[in-house]
Coordinates of C-alpha atoms in Angstrom, one line a residue:
M17 CA -4.2 1.3 -20.4
T18 CA -3.7 1.9 -16.8
P19 CA -5.0 4.9 -15.0
E20 CA -2.3 8.2 -15.7
W21 CA -2.8 9.7 -12.2
V22 CA -1.5 6.4 -10.7
K23 CA 2.1 7.2 -12.3
D24 CA 2.5 10.4 -10.8
A25 CA 0.9 9.1 -7.2
V26 CA 2.5 9.2 -4.1
F27 CA 0.0 6.5 -1.5
Y28 CA 0.1 7.3 2.4
Q29 CA -1.6 4.1 3.6
I30 CA -4.2 5.2 6.9
F31 CA -5.6 2.6 9.2
P32 CA -8.7 4.7 10.4
D33 CA -9.0 3.8 13.8
R34 CA -5.4 4.4 14.3
F35 CA -4.4 8.1 12.9
Y36 CA -6.6 10.9 14.7
R37 CA -9.5 11.4 16.2
G38 CA -11.4 14.1 14.8
L39 CA -14.8 16.1 15.2
G40 CA -17.5 15.8 13.3
P41 CA -19.9 18.5 12.5
A42 CA -22.3 19.2 15.9
G43 CA -25.6 17.1 15.8
Q44 CA -23.7 14.2 14.2
P45 CA -24.1 10.8 16.9
A46 CA -20.5 9.8 18.6
P47 CA -19.3 7.2 20.0
V48 CA -18.8 7.0 23.9
Q49 CA -15.5 8.2 24.0
E50 CA -14.8 6.3 27.8
A51 CA -15.3 3.1 25.9
F52 CA -11.9 4.1 23.7
E53 CA -8.5 2.4 24.1
A54 CA -5.9 5.3 25.5
W55 CA -4.6 6.4 22.4
D56 CA -0.5 5.9 23.6
A57 CA -1.3 2.6 25.1
P58 CA -0.5 -0.6 23.3
P59 CA -3.1 -2.4 20.9
T60 CA -5.2 -4.9 21.4
L61 CA -6.7 -7.2 19.0
R62 CA -10.2 -6.2 20.1
G63 CA -9.8 -2.7 21.5
F64 CA -10.8 0.6 19.3
K65 CA -8.9 3.6 19.9
G66 CA -11.5 6.4 17.8
G67 CA -9.7 7.5 15.4
N68 CA -12.3 8.3 12.4
L69 CA -12.6 9.9 8.7
W70 CA -13.2 13.4 10.6
G71 CA -9.6 13.3 12.0
V72 CA -8.1 12.5 8.4
I73 CA -9.6 15.6 7.2
E74 CA -8.2 17.2 9.8
K75 CA -4.9 16.3 9.2
L76 CA -5.0 16.3 5.2
D77 CA -2.5 19.1 5.1
Y78 CA -0.3 17.3 7.2
I79 CA -0.4 14.4 5.0
R80 CA -0.1 17.1 2.1
E81 CA 3.0 18.6 3.4
Q82 CA 4.8 15.0 3.5
G83 CA 4.6 15.1 0.2
F84 CA 1.6 12.2 -0.2
N85 CA -0.8 13.4 -3.1
A86 CA -3.3 9.9 -2.8
L87 CA -4.6 8.1 0.1
Y88 CA -5.0 4.7 0.3
F89 CA -7.7 3.2 3.2
C90 CA -8.0 -0.2 5.3
P91 CA -11.5 -0.9 5.4
I92 CA -14.1 2.1 6.5
F93 CA -17.5 -0.2 6.2
S94 CA -19.4 -0.8 9.4
S95 CA -18.0 -3.6 11.4
T96 CA -17.4 -5.2 14.7
A97 CA -13.8 -5.1 14.7
N98 CA -11.0 -2.3 14.9
H99 CA -9.4 -3.0 11.3
R100 CA -13.2 -3.3 9.8
Y101 CA -12.4 -6.6 7.7
H102 CA -15.4 -8.1 9.1
T103 CA -17.9 -6.1 7.2
S104 CA -21.7 -6.0 8.6
D105 CA -23.0 -3.3 6.0
Y106 CA -21.4 -2.5 2.9
F107 CA -23.5 0.3 2.2
Q108 CA -22.6 2.4 5.4
V109 CA -19.2 3.7 6.4
D110 CA -18.7 3.1 10.1
P111 CA -20.8 5.6 12.1
I112 CA -17.6 5.2 14.4
L113 CA -15.6 6.7 11.6
G114 CA -18.4 9.4 11.1
G115 CA -20.5 7.6 8.5
N116 CA -21.2 8.4 4.9
L117 CA -20.9 12.1 5.8
A118 CA -17.7 12.0 6.7
L119 CA -16.6 10.1 3.6
Q120 CA -18.3 12.2 1.6
R121 CA -16.4 15.7 3.2
L122 CA -13.4 13.6 3.0
V123 CA -13.2 13.0 -0.8
E124 CA -14.4 17.0 -1.3
E125 CA -11.5 18.0 0.6
A126 CA -9.0 15.3 -0.4
H127 CA -9.8 16.4 -4.3
R128 CA -9.9 20.0 -3.7
R129 CA -6.0 19.6 -2.8
G130 CA -5.3 17.3 -5.7
M131 CA -5.0 14.3 -3.3
R132 CA -6.9 11.1 -4.8
V133 CA -8.6 8.4 -2.4
V134 CA -8.8 4.5 -2.9
L135 CA -11.0 2.4 -0.6
D136 CA -10.5 -1.0 0.3
G137 CA -12.9 -3.3 -1.3
V138 CA -13.3 -6.9 0.8
F139 CA -15.6 -9.2 -1.4
N140 CA -14.0 -12.5 -0.3
H141 CA -15.9 -12.4 3.0
C142 CA -17.8 -10.6 5.5
G143 CA -18.6 -10.7 9.1
R144 CA -20.7 -13.0 10.7
A145 CA -22.8 -9.5 11.5
H146 CA -23.6 -9.2 7.9
F147 CA -27.3 -9.2 7.2
A148 CA -27.4 -12.0 4.8
F149 CA -25.5 -14.7 7.2
Q150 CA -27.3 -13.4 10.0
H151 CA -30.6 -14.4 8.2
V152 CA -29.1 -18.0 7.2
M153 CA -28.5 -18.3 10.9
E154 CA -32.0 -17.8 11.6
N155 CA -34.0 -19.6 9.2
E156 CA -30.9 -22.1 8.0
A157 CA -32.3 -23.8 4.8
A158 CA -35.6 -21.5 4.7
S159 CA -33.4 -18.5 3.8
P160 CA -33.1 -17.2 0.5
Y161 CA -29.8 -15.9 1.0
R162 CA -28.2 -19.9 2.0
D163 CA -26.7 -20.3 -1.4
W164 CA -24.7 -16.9 -1.0
F165 CA -22.6 -18.6 1.4
H166 CA -20.9 -22.3 1.5
V167 CA -22.9 -24.0 4.2
Y168 CA -22.1 -27.7 5.0
K169 CA -24.5 -28.5 7.5
F170 CA -27.3 -26.7 9.4
P171 CA -27.5 -25.0 11.9
L172 CA -24.8 -22.8 11.5
N173 CA -22.0 -22.9 14.5
A174 CA -20.8 -19.9 13.9
Y175 CA -19.4 -19.2 17.2
A176 CA -17.9 -22.6 17.7
K177 CA -14.0 -23.5 17.1
H178 CA -14.6 -24.6 13.4
A179 CA -16.8 -23.2 11.3
N180 CA -19.7 -26.0 9.3
Y181 CA -19.0 -23.4 6.4
A182 CA -16.5 -21.6 4.9
A183 CA -14.5 -19.1 6.0
W184 CA -11.5 -17.2 5.9
W185 CA -8.6 -19.4 7.0
N186 CA -11.3 -21.2 8.6
N187 CA -12.4 -18.7 10.8
P188 CA -15.7 -18.6 12.0
E189 CA -16.1 -14.9 12.3
L190 CA -15.7 -14.2 8.1
P191 CA -18.0 -16.5 6.4
K192 CA -16.8 -16.6 2.4
F193 CA -19.4 -15.2 0.1
N194 CA -20.1 -17.7 -2.9
T195 CA -19.5 -15.5 -5.6
A196 CA -21.0 -18.3 -8.5
N197 CA -24.5 -17.4 -6.6
P198 CA -25.9 -14.4 -9.0
E199 CA -27.7 -12.5 -6.5
C200 CA -24.6 -12.6 -4.5
R201 CA -22.4 -11.9 -7.0
A202 CA -24.9 -8.8 -8.3
Y203 CA -24.7 -7.8 -4.6
L204 CA -21.3 -7.4 -4.4
L205 CA -20.6 -5.7 -7.8
S206 CA -23.3 -3.2 -7.0
V207 CA -21.1 -2.1 -3.9
A208 CA -18.2 -1.5 -6.1
E209 CA -20.2 0.7 -8.4
Y210 CA -21.6 2.8 -5.2
W211 CA -18.8 4.4 -3.8
L212 CA -17.1 5.4 -6.9
Q213 CA -20.6 7.7 -7.2
Y214 CA -19.5 9.5 -3.8
G215 CA -16.2 10.4 -5.8
I216 CA -13.6 8.1 -4.8
D217 CA -11.0 7.1 -7.1
G218 CA -10.1 3.3 -6.8
W219 CA -10.1 0.2 -5.2
R220 CA -7.6 -1.8 -3.2
L221 CA -8.8 -5.5 -3.6
D222 CA -8.4 -7.6 -0.4
V223 CA -7.2 -11.5 -0.7
P224 CA -8.5 -11.5 -4.5
N225 CA -6.8 -14.3 -5.2
E226 CA -9.2 -16.4 -3.0
I227 CA -12.4 -15.5 -5.1
D228 CA -11.0 -18.4 -7.8
D229 CA -13.4 -17.0 -10.4
D230 CA -11.5 -14.7 -13.4
E231 CA -14.9 -13.7 -14.2
F232 CA -15.9 -12.0 -11.5
W233 CA -13.0 -10.0 -11.7
R234 CA -13.5 -9.4 -15.2
E235 CA -16.9 -8.2 -14.8
F236 CA -16.1 -5.8 -11.7
R237 CA -13.3 -4.2 -14.5
R238 CA -16.1 -3.7 -16.5
R239 CA -18.2 -2.2 -14.3
V240 CA -15.9 0.2 -12.3
K241 CA -14.4 1.5 -15.6
A242 CA -17.4 1.8 -17.2
Q243 CA -18.4 4.4 -13.9
N244 CA -14.7 5.9 -13.5
P245 CA -12.5 5.0 -16.5
E246 CA -9.6 6.6 -14.3
A247 CA -10.4 4.5 -11.2
Y248 CA -7.4 2.4 -10.0
I249 CA -8.0 -1.1 -9.2
V250 CA -4.7 -2.7 -7.4
G251 CA -5.3 -6.3 -5.6
E252 CA -3.4 -7.8 -3.2
I253 CA -1.2 -10.3 -4.8
W254 CA 1.9 -10.9 -2.3
D255 CA 4.0 -12.4 -5.5
E256 CA 4.0 -13.5 -8.7
A257 CA 0.7 -11.8 -9.9
S258 CA 0.2 -12.5 -13.9
R259 CA -2.8 -14.3 -14.3
W260 CA -4.3 -10.9 -13.0
L261 CA -3.0 -8.7 -14.6
Q262 CA -3.3 -9.2 -18.6
G263 CA -5.6 -6.0 -18.8
D264 CA -9.0 -7.3 -18.5
Q265 CA -9.1 -7.5 -14.1
F266 CA -6.8 -5.2 -12.4
D267 CA -4.3 -2.1 -13.4
A268 CA -1.6 -3.3 -10.9
V269 CA -1.0 -5.4 -7.3
M270 CA 0.7 -4.2 -4.1
N271 CA 3.9 -4.9 -5.3
Y272 CA 5.3 -6.2 -1.9
P273 CA 8.2 -8.6 -4.1
L274 CA 10.0 -5.3 -4.6
G275 CA 9.8 -4.2 -1.2
R276 CA 11.2 -7.0 -0.4
A277 CA 14.1 -6.6 -2.8
I278 CA 15.1 -3.3 -1.1
L279 CA 14.8 -4.0 2.4
G280 CA 16.8 -7.4 2.0
F281 CA 19.6 -5.1 0.0
V282 CA 19.2 -2.0 2.5
G283 CA 19.1 -4.2 5.5
A284 CA 21.4 -6.8 4.7
E285 CA 23.1 -8.3 8.3
M286 CA 20.7 -5.7 10.1
L287 CA 17.6 -7.5 8.7
D288 CA 15.3 -8.7 11.9
K289 CA 14.4 -11.9 9.8
E290 CA 12.6 -13.4 13.1
L291 CA 10.2 -10.7 13.3
A292 CA 9.8 -10.9 9.4
A293 CA 9.2 -14.6 9.3
K294 CA 5.8 -14.8 10.6
S295 CA 4.3 -12.3 8.6
G296 CA 4.0 -12.0 4.8
L297 CA 7.8 -11.2 4.4
G298 CA 8.7 -14.1 5.5
R299 CA 11.0 -15.0 2.4
L300 CA 13.2 -11.4 3.7
E301 CA 16.4 -12.4 3.1
S302 CA 20.0 -10.5 2.9
L303 CA 20.8 -9.9 -1.0
G304 CA 23.8 -8.1 -2.4
A305 CA 23.8 -5.6 -5.2
L306 CA 23.9 -7.8 -8.0
A307 CA 20.9 -10.0 -6.5
C308 CA 19.0 -7.3 -5.9
H309 CA 19.3 -5.9 -9.4
H310 CA 18.3 -9.1 -10.7
R311 CA 14.9 -9.6 -8.3
M312 CA 14.1 -5.7 -9.7
E313 CA 14.7 -6.0 -13.4
E314 CA 12.6 -9.6 -13.4
L315 CA 9.7 -8.0 -11.6
F316 CA 10.2 -5.1 -14.2
R317 CA 10.3 -7.7 -17.1
R318 CA 7.2 -9.5 -15.7
Y319 CA 4.7 -7.4 -16.4
H320 CA 3.0 -4.7 -19.5
W321 CA 5.4 -1.6 -18.8
D322 CA 2.2 0.3 -18.1
I323 CA 1.2 -2.1 -15.4
V324 CA 5.1 -1.5 -13.9
T325 CA 4.4 2.0 -13.7
A326 CA 0.9 1.9 -11.7
Q327 CA 2.1 -1.2 -9.5
M328 CA 1.6 0.3 -5.8
N329 CA 5.0 -0.5 -4.2
I330 CA 4.9 -0.9 -0.9
M331 CA 7.8 -2.4 1.6
T332 CA 5.1 -2.6 4.6
S333 CA 1.8 -2.2 5.8
H334 CA -0.9 -3.2 8.4
D335 CA -0.4 -6.9 7.5
T336 CA 3.6 -6.4 8.5
P337 CA 6.1 -5.5 10.8
R338 CA 7.4 -1.8 10.8
I339 CA 10.3 -1.0 8.8
F340 CA 11.8 0.9 11.4
S341 CA 11.5 -2.5 13.5
I342 CA 12.5 -4.4 10.7
L343 CA 15.8 -2.7 10.3
R344 CA 16.6 -3.1 13.9
G345 CA 15.8 1.4 14.9
E346 CA 18.9 1.8 12.3
L347 CA 17.5 5.1 11.0
E348 CA 20.0 5.8 8.3
R349 CA 18.9 2.6 6.4
V350 CA 15.3 3.4 6.9
K351 CA 16.0 6.6 5.1
L352 CA 17.9 4.7 2.5
A353 CA 15.6 2.3 1.6
F354 CA 12.7 4.8 1.4
A355 CA 15.1 6.7 -0.9
M356 CA 15.5 4.1 -3.1
L357 CA 11.6 3.0 -3.1
F358 CA 10.7 6.6 -4.7
T359 CA 13.4 6.3 -7.5
L360 CA 11.7 3.1 -8.9
P361 CA 9.3 2.6 -11.4
G362 CA 5.8 2.6 -9.6
A363 CA 4.0 4.6 -6.9
P364 CA 5.5 4.7 -3.4
T365 CA 3.5 3.6 -0.4
V366 CA 3.8 4.5 2.9
Y367 CA 1.9 3.1 5.9
Y368 CA 1.3 6.0 8.4
G369 CA 3.6 6.8 10.9
D370 CA 6.6 5.0 9.2
E371 CA 7.2 8.4 7.7
I372 CA 8.4 9.5 11.5
G373 CA 9.8 6.3 12.4
M374 CA 7.1 4.3 14.5
A375 CA 7.9 1.2 15.8
G376 CA 6.0 -2.1 15.6
G377 CA 5.8 -5.8 15.8
H378 CA 3.1 -8.4 14.7
D379 CA -0.3 -7.2 14.8
P380 CA -1.8 -5.8 16.9
D381 CA 1.5 -4.4 17.8
N382 CA 2.2 -2.6 14.1
R383 CA -1.4 -0.7 14.2
R384 CA -0.5 1.8 17.1
G385 CA -1.7 4.8 17.5
M386 CA -0.2 7.7 15.3
I387 CA 2.1 9.7 17.3
W388 CA 1.5 13.8 17.1
D389 CA 3.9 14.5 19.6
E390 CA 6.5 16.3 17.1
T391 CA 9.7 15.7 19.7
R392 CA 9.0 12.1 19.3
W393 CA 9.9 11.8 15.5
H394 CA 12.5 11.2 13.7
L395 CA 12.8 14.3 11.9
P396 CA 15.6 13.2 9.3
L397 CA 13.6 10.6 8.2
Q398 CA 10.6 12.8 7.5
Q399 CA 12.8 15.3 5.8
T400 CA 14.3 12.5 3.4
I401 CA 10.6 11.2 2.2
R402 CA 9.5 14.8 1.5
Q403 CA 12.4 15.7 -0.6
M404 CA 12.4 12.4 -2.2
S405 CA 8.5 12.9 -3.0
A406 CA 9.5 16.6 -4.1
L407 CA 12.6 14.9 -6.6
R408 CA 9.8 12.5 -7.7
Q409 CA 7.4 15.1 -8.4
S410 CA 9.6 17.5 -10.2
L411 CA 11.3 14.7 -12.7
P412 CA 8.8 13.3 -15.1
V413 CA 11.6 10.9 -15.7
L414 CA 11.3 9.3 -12.1
R415 CA 8.1 8.6 -12.6
R416 CA 8.0 6.8 -16.2
G417 CA 11.1 6.2 -17.0
R418 CA 12.4 2.7 -17.9
Y419 CA 15.3 1.4 -15.7
Q420 CA 18.6 0.5 -17.5
Y421 CA 20.5 -1.0 -15.2
L422 CA 24.5 -0.1 -14.8
Y423 CA 26.3 -1.2 -11.9
A424 CA 26.0 -3.8 -9.1
Q425 CA 28.9 -5.0 -6.8
D426 CA 28.8 -5.8 -3.1
A427 CA 26.5 -3.3 -1.3
H428 CA 26.6 -0.7 -4.2
L429 CA 24.2 -0.6 -7.0
A430 CA 23.5 2.3 -9.7
F431 CA 20.9 2.5 -12.5
A432 CA 19.4 4.5 -15.1
R433 CA 15.9 6.2 -15.4
T434 CA 15.3 6.8 -18.8
L435 CA 12.6 8.9 -20.7
E436 CA 12.9 9.8 -24.4
S437 CA 15.8 12.3 -24.3
S438 CA 16.3 13.1 -20.5
S439 CA 18.0 10.4 -18.2
V440 CA 19.1 10.3 -14.6
V441 CA 21.5 8.2 -12.9
V442 CA 20.7 6.8 -9.3
T443 CA 23.7 5.2 -7.1
I444 CA 23.4 3.7 -3.8
N445 CA 25.7 2.6 -1.6
A446 CA 24.4 0.4 1.5
S447 CA 27.9 -0.1 3.0
S448 CA 28.9 1.3 6.1
E449 CA 31.8 3.1 4.3
P450 CA 32.5 5.7 1.6
W451 CA 32.1 5.0 -1.7
R452 CA 34.3 6.9 -4.7
I453 CA 31.9 6.4 -7.3
N454 CA 33.8 4.8 -10.9
I455 CA 30.8 3.5 -12.3
P456 CA 30.2 2.7 -16.5
L457 CA 27.7 4.4 -18.1
H458 CA 26.6 2.2 -20.9
G459 CA 26.2 4.8 -23.6
L460 CA 24.8 7.6 -21.7
W461 CA 26.1 11.0 -21.7
P462 CA 28.9 10.1 -24.0
R463 CA 30.2 13.5 -24.3
G464 CA 32.2 14.1 -21.1
E465 CA 29.1 16.0 -19.7
Q466 CA 29.8 17.2 -15.6
A467 CA 27.0 15.5 -13.6
T468 CA 25.2 16.8 -10.4
D469 CA 23.7 15.0 -7.9
L470 CA 20.4 16.5 -7.2
L471 CA 20.0 15.8 -4.0
S472 CA 23.2 16.9 -2.1
G473 CA 24.2 19.3 -5.0
K474 CA 28.0 17.8 -5.7
S475 CA 29.3 17.5 -8.9
G476 CA 30.6 14.5 -10.8
R477 CA 32.6 14.2 -14.3
C478 CA 31.4 11.9 -16.9
V479 CA 34.7 10.9 -18.3
G480 CA 35.7 8.1 -20.8
G481 CA 32.4 6.6 -20.3
Y482 CA 32.4 6.5 -16.5
L483 CA 30.7 8.6 -14.2
E484 CA 33.3 9.3 -11.3
D485 CA 34.6 11.5 -8.6
G486 CA 31.2 11.7 -6.6
V487 CA 31.6 9.7 -3.4
L488 CA 28.9 9.1 -1.2
E489 CA 28.6 7.9 2.1
P490 CA 27.4 5.2 4.2
F491 CA 24.2 4.4 3.5
S492 CA 23.4 7.3 1.3
L493 CA 21.7 7.5 -2.3
A494 CA 22.4 10.3 -5.3
V495 CA 20.7 11.2 -8.3
W496 CA 22.6 12.4 -10.5
Q497 CA 21.8 14.4 -13.8
T498 CA 23.8 16.3 -16.5
L499 CA 23.6 20.2 -16.8
D500 CA 22.0 21.1 -19.9

């Protein structure tokens, strides 16, 4: 069983350093503001912009108004990096972000608004500043922490080009933990338990496939679910994930394959494949409607349905170029991609700023400071996401209903979502020309009902087992429902 609340979730991903600089309570230590990069300046690999959790608290109402009810944060623990994947202290929220008090207040304020909070857990590796690694650096073989890592030779050359110890992607800044060591293992599992006591609602697990130990993740699940049976455990697995989705490890994974299918279909010839090639979206390719359907249906059949409806459905993130840039600034295509995302099984996930059409290429360009000047927002895109989130929340069939194929040809796709006696039909026109709908219903709505598009209010007819008479404008989507 996966957490019920996730089926109703619409996630908003936040990169804390780049979201908003907020003011903490008086008397709280604050970093020197002059050290921060200018907010609107191009981001750099090493620079900090000074966004913090107090800023997220200040913007919770904005986030809620956009239709999001769950927050997924990139790492927030003490680190020497702006992205904080170089963890130095797993029991301390980075002071630049506001410290532990800021997280406590954030969880309280989010829950008060009916919003969930999921943190990023980096358990495969830490930063060089982590106390255990520092201890090994200073004491070498005499350190009681030497077996917490995979050391090939002493002394450690932690600042050389190539490390003489195991490190993530051979990066000396990121020494890899030895999770087979009982003390190291117990330490990491205690981290997972500790922050659940703060009321967080789950963990997103960074590169969990690189901890090649299923029993570690089974124990992780047991510990987490003992603290909170409804806690969400979602892994960063970019492709086939059956190994981790047998019910004894993760609840779900970040569903990038679904996102790639959507982008391939909606983007077609406009995809910036060169931009995507060097990112996790490297296999991004143009897809016709039928190929897109086959990709999606295979994903929906691959895992247990309870997992499918709990997947973190994601198109872009801090690890990819932004969707606005991948689709070459074609706003209508961006709108359609997000509209489609909200009609499919699983929890839609939006990277901060994508709701207003922020651009961004490769890291660090995809991690720009959030634009708060409303005159620079793409308001039609923002309205699309608000509308689709509201529609999803109003229709249980869009959150839990089964996927049923109806029609696919060229750039036209139609499918149904069915739940018990209720159903909706989704029609998608990913072409530059209007589409007059005439699609088979395959047994749905056999009594010749009139159908209404819940987005535009336009009408269609069900005649002889077909939905017809509706017209879809270029790069648009309709959600049809029959009158009671």
